[in-house]
mmCIF file of C-alpha atoms in Angstrom:
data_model
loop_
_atom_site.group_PDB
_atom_site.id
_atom_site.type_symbol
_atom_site.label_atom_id
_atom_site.label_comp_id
_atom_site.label_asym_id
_atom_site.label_seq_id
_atom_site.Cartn_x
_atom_site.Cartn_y
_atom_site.Cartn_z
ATOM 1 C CA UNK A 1 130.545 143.508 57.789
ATOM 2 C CA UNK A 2 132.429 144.538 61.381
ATOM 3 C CA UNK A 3 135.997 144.935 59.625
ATOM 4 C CA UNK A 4 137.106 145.439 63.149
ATOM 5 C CA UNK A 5 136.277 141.310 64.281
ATOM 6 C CA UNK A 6 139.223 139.349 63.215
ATOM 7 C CA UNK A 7 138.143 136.826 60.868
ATOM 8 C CA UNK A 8 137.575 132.863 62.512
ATOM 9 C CA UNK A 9 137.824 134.304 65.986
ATOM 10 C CA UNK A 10 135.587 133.581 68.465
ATOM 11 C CA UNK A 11 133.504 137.079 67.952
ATOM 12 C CA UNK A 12 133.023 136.527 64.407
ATOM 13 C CA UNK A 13 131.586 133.437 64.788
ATOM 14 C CA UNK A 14 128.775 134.316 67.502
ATOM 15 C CA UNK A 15 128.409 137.509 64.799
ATOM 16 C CA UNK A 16 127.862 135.047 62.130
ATOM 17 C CA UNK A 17 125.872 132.593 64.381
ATOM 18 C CA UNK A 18 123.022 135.643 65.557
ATOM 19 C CA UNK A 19 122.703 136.519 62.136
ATOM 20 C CA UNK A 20 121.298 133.028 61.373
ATOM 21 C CA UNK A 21 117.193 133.037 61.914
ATOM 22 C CA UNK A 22 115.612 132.871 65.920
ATOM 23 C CA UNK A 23 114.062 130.068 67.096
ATOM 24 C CA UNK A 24 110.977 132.665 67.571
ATOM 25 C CA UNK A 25 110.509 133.092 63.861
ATOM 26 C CA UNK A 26 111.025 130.043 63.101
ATOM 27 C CA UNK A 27 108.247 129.034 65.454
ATOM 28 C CA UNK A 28 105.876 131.788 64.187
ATOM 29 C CA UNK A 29 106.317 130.174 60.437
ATOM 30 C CA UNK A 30 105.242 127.269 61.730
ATOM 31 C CA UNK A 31 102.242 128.568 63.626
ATOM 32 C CA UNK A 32 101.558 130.227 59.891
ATOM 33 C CA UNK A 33 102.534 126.957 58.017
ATOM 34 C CA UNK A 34 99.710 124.736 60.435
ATOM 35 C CA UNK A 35 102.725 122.590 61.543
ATOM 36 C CA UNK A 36 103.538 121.727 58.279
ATOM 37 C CA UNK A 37 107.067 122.502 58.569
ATOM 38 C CA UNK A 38 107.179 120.102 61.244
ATOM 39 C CA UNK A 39 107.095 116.943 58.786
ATOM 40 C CA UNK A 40 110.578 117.900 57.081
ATOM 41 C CA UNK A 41 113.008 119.113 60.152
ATOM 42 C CA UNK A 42 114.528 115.998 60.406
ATOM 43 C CA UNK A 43 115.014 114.730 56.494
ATOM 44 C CA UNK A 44 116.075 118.395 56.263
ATOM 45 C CA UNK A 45 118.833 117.945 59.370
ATOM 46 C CA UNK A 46 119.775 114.634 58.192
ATOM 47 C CA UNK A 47 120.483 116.867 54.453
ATOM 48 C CA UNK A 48 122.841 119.119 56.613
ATOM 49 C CA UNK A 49 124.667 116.746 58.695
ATOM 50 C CA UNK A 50 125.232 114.973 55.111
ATOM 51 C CA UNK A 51 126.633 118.360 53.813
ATOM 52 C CA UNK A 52 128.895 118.665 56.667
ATOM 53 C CA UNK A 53 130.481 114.777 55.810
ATOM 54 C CA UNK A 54 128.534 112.981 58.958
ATOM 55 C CA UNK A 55 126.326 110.504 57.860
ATOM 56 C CA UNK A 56 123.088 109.820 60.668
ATOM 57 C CA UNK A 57 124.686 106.478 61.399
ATOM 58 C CA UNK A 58 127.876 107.918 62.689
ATOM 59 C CA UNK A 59 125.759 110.196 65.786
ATOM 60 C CA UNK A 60 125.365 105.982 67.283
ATOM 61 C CA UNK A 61 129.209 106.102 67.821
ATOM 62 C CA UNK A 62 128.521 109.214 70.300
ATOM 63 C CA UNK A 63 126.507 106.525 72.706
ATOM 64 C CA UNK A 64 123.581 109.212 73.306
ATOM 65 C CA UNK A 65 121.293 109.574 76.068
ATOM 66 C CA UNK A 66 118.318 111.855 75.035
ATOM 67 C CA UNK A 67 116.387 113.942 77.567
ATOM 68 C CA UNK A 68 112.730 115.523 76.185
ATOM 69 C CA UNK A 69 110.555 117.541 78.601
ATOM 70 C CA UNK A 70 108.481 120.562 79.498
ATOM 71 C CA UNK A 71 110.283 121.077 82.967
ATOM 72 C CA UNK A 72 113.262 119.913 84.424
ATOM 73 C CA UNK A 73 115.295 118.688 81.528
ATOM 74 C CA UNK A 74 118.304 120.776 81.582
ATOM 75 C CA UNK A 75 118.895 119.785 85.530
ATOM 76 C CA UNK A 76 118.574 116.363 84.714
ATOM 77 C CA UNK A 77 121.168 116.781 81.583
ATOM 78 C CA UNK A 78 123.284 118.829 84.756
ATOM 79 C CA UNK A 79 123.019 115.502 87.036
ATOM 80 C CA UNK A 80 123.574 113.066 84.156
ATOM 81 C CA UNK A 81 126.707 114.745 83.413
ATOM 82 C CA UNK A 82 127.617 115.329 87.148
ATOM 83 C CA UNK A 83 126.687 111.476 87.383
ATOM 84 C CA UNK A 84 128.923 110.381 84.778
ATOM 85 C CA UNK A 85 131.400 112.683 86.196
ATOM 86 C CA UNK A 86 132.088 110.684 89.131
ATOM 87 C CA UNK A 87 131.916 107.418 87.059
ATOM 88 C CA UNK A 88 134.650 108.385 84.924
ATOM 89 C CA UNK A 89 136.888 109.200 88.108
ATOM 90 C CA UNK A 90 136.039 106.168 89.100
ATOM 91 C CA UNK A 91 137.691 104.523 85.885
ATOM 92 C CA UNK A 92 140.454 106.619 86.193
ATOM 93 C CA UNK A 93 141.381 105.483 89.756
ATOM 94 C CA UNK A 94 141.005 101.833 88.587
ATOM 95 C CA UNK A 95 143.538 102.077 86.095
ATOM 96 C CA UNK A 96 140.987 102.284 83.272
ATOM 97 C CA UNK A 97 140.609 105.149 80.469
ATOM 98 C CA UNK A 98 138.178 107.992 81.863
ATOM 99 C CA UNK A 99 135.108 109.377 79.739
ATOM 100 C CA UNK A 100 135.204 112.182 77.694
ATOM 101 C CA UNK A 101 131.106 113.188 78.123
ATOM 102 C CA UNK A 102 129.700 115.409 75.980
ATOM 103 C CA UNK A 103 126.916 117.911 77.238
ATOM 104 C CA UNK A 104 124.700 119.877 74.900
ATOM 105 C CA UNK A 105 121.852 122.138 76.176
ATOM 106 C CA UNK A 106 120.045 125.315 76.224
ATOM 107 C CA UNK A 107 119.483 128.252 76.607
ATOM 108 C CA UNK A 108 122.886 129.845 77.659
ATOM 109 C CA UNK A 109 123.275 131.957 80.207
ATOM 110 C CA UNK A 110 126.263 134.414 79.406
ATOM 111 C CA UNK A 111 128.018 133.108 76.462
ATOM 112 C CA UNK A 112 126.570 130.608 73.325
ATOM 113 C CA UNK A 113 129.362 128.374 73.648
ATOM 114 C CA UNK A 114 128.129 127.440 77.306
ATOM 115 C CA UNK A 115 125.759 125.139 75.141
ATOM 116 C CA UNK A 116 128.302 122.552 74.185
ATOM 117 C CA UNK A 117 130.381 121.167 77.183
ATOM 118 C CA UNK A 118 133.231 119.150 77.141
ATOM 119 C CA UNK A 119 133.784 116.945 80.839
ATOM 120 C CA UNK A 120 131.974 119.869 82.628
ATOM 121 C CA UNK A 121 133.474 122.900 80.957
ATOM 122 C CA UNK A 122 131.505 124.891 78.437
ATOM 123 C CA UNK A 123 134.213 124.443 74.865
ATOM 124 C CA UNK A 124 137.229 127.151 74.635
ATOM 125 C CA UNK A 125 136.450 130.242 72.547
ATOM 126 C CA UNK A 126 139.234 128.922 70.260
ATOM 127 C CA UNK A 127 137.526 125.628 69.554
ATOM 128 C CA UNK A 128 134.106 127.136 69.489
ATOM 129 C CA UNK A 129 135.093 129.369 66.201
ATOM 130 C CA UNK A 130 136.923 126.269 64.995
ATOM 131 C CA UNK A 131 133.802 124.440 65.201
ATOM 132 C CA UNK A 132 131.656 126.685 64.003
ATOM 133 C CA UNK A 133 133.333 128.061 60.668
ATOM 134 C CA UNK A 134 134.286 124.023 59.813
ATOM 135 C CA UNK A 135 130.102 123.787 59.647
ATOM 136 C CA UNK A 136 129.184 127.360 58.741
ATOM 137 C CA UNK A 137 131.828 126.932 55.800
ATOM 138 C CA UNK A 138 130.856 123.925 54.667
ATOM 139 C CA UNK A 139 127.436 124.938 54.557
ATOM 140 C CA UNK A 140 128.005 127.416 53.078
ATOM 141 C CA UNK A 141 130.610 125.692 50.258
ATOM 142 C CA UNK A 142 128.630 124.624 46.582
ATOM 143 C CA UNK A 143 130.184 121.257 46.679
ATOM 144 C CA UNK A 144 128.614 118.866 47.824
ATOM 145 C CA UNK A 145 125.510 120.433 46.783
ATOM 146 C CA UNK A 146 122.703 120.133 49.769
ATOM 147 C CA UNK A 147 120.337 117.788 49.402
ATOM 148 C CA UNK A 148 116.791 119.563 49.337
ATOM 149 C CA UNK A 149 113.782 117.674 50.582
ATOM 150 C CA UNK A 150 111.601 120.375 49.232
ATOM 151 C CA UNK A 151 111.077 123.203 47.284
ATOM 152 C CA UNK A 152 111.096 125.020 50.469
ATOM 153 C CA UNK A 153 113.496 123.910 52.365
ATOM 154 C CA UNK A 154 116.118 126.701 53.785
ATOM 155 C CA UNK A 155 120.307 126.563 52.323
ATOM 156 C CA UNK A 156 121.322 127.384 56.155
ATOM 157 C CA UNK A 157 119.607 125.684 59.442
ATOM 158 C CA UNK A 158 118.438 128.631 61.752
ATOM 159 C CA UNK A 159 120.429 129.323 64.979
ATOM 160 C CA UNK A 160 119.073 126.399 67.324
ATOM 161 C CA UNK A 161 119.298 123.828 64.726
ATOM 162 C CA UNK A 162 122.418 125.074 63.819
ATOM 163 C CA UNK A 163 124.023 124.698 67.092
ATOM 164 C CA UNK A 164 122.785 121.356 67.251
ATOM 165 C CA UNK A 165 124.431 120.710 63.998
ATOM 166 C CA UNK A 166 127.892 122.271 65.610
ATOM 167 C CA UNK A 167 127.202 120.063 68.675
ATOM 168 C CA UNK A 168 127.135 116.415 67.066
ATOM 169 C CA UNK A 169 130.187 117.664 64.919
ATOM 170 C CA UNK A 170 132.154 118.826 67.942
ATOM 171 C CA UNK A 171 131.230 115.560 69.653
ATOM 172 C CA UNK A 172 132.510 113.481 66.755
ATOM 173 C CA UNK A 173 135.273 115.722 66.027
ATOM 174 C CA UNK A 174 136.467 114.923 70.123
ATOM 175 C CA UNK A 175 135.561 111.421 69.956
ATOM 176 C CA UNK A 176 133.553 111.778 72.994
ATOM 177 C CA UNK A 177 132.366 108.139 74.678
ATOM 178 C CA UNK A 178 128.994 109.959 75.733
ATOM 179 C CA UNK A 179 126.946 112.905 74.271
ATOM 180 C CA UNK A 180 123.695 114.151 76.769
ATOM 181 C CA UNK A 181 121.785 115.852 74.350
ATOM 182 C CA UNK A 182 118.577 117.997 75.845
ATOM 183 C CA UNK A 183 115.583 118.569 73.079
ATOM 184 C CA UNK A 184 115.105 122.212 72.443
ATOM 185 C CA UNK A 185 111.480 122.221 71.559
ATOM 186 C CA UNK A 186 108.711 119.274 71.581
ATOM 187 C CA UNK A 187 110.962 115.835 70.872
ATOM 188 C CA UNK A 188 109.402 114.197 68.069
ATOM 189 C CA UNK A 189 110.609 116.773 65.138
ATOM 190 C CA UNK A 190 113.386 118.259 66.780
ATOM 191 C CA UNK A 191 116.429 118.607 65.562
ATOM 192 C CA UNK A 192 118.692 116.744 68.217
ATOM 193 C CA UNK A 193 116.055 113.826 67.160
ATOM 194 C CA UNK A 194 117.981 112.951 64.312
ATOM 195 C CA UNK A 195 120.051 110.463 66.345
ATOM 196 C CA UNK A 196 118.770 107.043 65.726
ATOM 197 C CA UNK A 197 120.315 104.753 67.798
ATOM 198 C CA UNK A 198 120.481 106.324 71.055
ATOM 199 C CA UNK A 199 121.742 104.200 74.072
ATOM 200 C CA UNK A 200 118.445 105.546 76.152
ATOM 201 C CA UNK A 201 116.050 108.066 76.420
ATOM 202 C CA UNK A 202 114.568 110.098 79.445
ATOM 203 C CA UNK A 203 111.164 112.270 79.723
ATOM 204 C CA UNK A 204 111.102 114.573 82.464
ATOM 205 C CA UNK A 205 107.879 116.090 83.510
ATOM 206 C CA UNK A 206 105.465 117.432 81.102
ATOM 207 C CA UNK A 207 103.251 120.137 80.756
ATOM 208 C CA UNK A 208 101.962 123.059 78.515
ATOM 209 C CA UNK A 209 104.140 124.597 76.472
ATOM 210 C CA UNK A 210 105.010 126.137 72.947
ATOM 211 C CA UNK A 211 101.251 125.290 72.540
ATOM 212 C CA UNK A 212 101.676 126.844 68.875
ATOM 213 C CA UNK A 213 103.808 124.664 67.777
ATOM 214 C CA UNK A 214 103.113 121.324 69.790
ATOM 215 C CA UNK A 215 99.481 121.253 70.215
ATOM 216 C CA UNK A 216 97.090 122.766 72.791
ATOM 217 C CA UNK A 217 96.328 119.370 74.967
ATOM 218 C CA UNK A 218 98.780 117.739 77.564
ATOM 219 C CA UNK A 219 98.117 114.249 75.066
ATOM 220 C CA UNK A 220 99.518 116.676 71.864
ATOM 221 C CA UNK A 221 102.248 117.704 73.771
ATOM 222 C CA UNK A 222 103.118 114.441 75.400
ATOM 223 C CA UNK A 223 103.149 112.902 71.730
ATOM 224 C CA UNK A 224 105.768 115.527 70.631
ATOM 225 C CA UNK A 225 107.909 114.909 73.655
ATOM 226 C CA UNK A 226 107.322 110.790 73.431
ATOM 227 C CA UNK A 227 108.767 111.206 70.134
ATOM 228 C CA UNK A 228 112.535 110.802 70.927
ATOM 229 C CA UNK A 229 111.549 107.324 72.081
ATOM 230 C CA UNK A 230 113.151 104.586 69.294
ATOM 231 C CA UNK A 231 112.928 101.472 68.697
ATOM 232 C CA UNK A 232 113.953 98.841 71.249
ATOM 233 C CA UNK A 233 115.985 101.561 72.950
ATOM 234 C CA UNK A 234 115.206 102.151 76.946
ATOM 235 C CA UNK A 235 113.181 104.937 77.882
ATOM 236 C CA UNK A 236 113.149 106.199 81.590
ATOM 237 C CA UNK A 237 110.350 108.415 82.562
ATOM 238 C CA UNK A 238 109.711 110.328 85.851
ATOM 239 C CA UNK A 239 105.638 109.983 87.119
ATOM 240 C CA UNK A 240 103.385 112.102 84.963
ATOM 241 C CA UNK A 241 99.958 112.831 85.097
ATOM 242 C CA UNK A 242 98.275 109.504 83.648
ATOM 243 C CA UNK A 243 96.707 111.584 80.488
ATOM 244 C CA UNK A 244 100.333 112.241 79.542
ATOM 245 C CA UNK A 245 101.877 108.406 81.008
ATOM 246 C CA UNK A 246 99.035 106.883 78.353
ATOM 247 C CA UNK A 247 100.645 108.218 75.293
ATOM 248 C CA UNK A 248 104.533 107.565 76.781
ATOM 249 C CA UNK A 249 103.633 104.235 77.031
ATOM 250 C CA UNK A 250 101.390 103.862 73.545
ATOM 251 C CA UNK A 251 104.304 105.050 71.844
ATOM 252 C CA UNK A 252 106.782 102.834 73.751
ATOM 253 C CA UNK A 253 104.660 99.772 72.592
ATOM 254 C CA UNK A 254 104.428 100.615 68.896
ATOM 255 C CA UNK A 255 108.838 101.037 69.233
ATOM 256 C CA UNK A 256 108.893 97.849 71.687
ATOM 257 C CA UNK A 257 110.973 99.999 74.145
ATOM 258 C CA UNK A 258 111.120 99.303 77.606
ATOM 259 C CA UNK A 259 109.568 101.614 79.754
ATOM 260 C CA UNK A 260 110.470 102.582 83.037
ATOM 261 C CA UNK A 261 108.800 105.294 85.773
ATOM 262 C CA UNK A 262 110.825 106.483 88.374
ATOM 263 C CA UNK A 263 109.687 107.766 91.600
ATOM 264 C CA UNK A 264 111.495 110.708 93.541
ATOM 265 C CA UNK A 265 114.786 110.097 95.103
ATOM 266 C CA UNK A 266 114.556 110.376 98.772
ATOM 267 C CA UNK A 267 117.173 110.935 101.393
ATOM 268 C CA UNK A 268 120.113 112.148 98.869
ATOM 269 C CA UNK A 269 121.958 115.023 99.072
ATOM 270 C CA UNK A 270 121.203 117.258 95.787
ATOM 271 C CA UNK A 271 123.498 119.463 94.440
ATOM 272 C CA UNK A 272 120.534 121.429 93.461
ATOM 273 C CA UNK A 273 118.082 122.427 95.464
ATOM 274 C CA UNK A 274 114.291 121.879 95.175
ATOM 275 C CA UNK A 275 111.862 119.492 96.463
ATOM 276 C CA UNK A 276 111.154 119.244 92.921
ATOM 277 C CA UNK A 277 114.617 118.118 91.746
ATOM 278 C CA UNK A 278 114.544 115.102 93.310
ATOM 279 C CA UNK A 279 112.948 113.906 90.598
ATOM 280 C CA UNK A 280 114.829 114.677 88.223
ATOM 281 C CA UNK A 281 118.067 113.153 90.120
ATOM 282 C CA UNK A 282 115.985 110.112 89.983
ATOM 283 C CA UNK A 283 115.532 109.976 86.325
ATOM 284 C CA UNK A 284 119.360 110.830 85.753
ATOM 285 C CA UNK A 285 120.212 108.232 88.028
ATOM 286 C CA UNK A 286 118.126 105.836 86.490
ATOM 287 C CA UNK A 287 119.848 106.861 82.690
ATOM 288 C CA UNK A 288 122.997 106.437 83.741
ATOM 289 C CA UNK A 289 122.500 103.270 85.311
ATOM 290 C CA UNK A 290 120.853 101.832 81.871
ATOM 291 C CA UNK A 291 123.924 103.700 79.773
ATOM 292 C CA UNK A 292 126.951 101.860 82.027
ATOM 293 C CA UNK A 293 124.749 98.676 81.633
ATOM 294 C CA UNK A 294 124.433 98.859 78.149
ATOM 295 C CA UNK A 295 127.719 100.481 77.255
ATOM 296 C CA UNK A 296 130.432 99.137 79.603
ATOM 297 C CA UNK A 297 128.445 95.924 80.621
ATOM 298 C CA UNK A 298 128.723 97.299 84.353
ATOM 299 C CA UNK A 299 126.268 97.513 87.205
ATOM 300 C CA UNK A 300 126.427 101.686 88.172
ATOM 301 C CA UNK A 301 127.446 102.161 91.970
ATOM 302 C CA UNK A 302 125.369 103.760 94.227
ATOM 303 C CA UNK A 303 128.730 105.484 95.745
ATOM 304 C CA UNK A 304 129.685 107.693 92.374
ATOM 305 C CA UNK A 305 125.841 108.263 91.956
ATOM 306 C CA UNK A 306 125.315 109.859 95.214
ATOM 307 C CA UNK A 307 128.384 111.697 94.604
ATOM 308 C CA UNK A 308 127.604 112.763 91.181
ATOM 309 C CA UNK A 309 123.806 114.189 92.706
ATOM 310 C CA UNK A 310 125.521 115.771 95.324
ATOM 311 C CA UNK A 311 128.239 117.514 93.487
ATOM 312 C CA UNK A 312 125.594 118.368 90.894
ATOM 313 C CA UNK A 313 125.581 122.190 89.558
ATOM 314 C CA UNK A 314 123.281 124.185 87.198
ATOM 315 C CA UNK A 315 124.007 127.859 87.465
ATOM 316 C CA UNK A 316 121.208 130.025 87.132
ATOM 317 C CA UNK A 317 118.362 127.111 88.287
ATOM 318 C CA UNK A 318 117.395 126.655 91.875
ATOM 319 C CA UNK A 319 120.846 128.995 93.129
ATOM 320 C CA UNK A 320 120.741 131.144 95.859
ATOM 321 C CA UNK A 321 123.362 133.844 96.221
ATOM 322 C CA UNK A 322 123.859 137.013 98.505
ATOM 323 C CA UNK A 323 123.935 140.110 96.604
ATOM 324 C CA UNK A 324 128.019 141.551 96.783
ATOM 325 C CA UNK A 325 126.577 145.201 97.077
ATOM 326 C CA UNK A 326 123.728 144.651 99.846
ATOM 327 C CA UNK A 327 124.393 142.591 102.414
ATOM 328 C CA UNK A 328 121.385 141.568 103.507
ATOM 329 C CA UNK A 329 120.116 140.770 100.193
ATOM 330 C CA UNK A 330 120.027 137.146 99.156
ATOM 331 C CA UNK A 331 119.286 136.677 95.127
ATOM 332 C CA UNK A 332 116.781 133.490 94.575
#
């Protein structure tokens, strides 16, 4: 133990947080375990969020909007929340109460706590360790005892579900009025899938990945990532190639969601660049015109939605900047 890290600050928790197990050997057990482990993750999340004193029926009161994808899914989550942004300045200059929107994604870029926003602005240090230890200790407390599903399932969530565990208790804790939640890995046994009632759900584009874990065919994968859809809930999808559309919309049927594909936005200003990020502005758009709908009973303007994509930002994806020590070099 680092006697020299106050304890509860901000540097014990991200101490405590890395020593909790990587997503990496977590995903290597379940290469070993033939996806096995798969089939509990979410009894087993819905077991911690019960230890912590949520139940799963209290994540509806964060009014979700769940993005899955192989590509593209954190700048969508960037122009949802950009989006909504400009909608809740909107309500503010009407008179009305502004949103408090809730943003958790991943990977961070410099520091963990950039994974759980607040209106734009990665949590403070001070309520990050707050946060944290009021999950980590609770955990980590024998009463209640934690529910086990099975004989092997672990005391302590490893670090990615364990941040999405912090995440829907922050968002409760702040009584946010909407939490964007981006999947981590696959959709269907992730962990931010344990929300049940989400307002609606977007797919951005899919493709091959974590092949060990979600299957070695675009239909595997696109069943893993089609697995956030829920019953009767919207789902928002951007075009796909039609091996991956087919299973979107077979599981869409069997949960009697509508299902909606969205071309490319064209002739909009984008806060981030890329030919290919206009369609992901076009699925955010499209999500946060089905969320006002179905959560303020409002039609969403096309003013505070061009805003929102144009004041857009997601550091580190699609930037340009020139270097500060060579002049003439511009980093990509």
């Amino acid at each position: 133990m680092d006697t020299s890290v106050p304890a509860g600050s901000y540097l014990a928790a991200v101490r405590d947080l890395n020593g909790l197990q990587t997503n990496y050997q977590i995903i290597q057990q379940i290469k070993a375990s033939g996806g096995r482990m798969n089939q509990h993750s979410i009894p087993e999340f819905c077991a911690f969020l019960e230890k912590i004193g949520h139940s799963v029926k209290d994540l509806d009161k964060l009014n979700v909007i769940h993005v899955a994808g192989t590509k593209g899914k954190g700048s969508t989550c960037a122009f949802t929340q950009s989006i909504l942004t400009q909608l809740s300045e909107q309500r503010r200059a009407e008179g009305k109460q502004p949103l408090k929107i809730g943003l958790f994604t991943s990977p961070h870029l410099i520091q963990v706590r950039e994974r759980i926003q607040i209106n734009g602005q990665p949590i403070s240090q001070l309520d990050f360790a707050k946060y944290f230890y009021e999950t980590f200790d609770a955990l980590r407390s024998p009463h209640p005892p934690l529910r086990k599903v099975s004989v092997d399932s672990p005391s302590m969530p490893m670090y990615f579900r364990f941040l999405t565990l912090m995440a829907y208790h922050t968002f409760l804790r702040e009584q946010v009025d909407v939490a964007i939640m981006e999947v981590g890995v696959g959709g269907e046994y992730d962990s931010t899938n344990v929300v049940q009632q989400p307002v609606v759900c977007g797919i951005a584009s899919l493709g091959i990945d974590h092949q060990n874990s979600l299957g070695s065919t675009i239909e595997e994968i696109a069943w893993h990532k089609a697995g956030i859809i829920k019953p009767k809930v919207p789902v928002v999808s951007v075009e796909q190639v039609p091996e991956a559309l087919k299973v979107i919309e077979e599981r869409a049927r069997e949960n009697d969601a509508e299902l909606q594909v969205v071309k490319p936005v064209d002739d909009v200003e984008l806060g981030i660049q890329g030919v290919h990020q206009r369609a992901n502005a076009a699925l955010a758009t499209e999500l946060c015109h089905v969320w006002a709908q179905r959560t303020h009973n409002v039609a969403a303007s096309e003013s505070y939605i061009a805003r929102g994509l144009q004041l857009a930002s997601w550091p580190g994806r699609s930037q340009s900047f020139p270097s500060p020590r060579v002049p003439s070099l511009t980093w990509h």
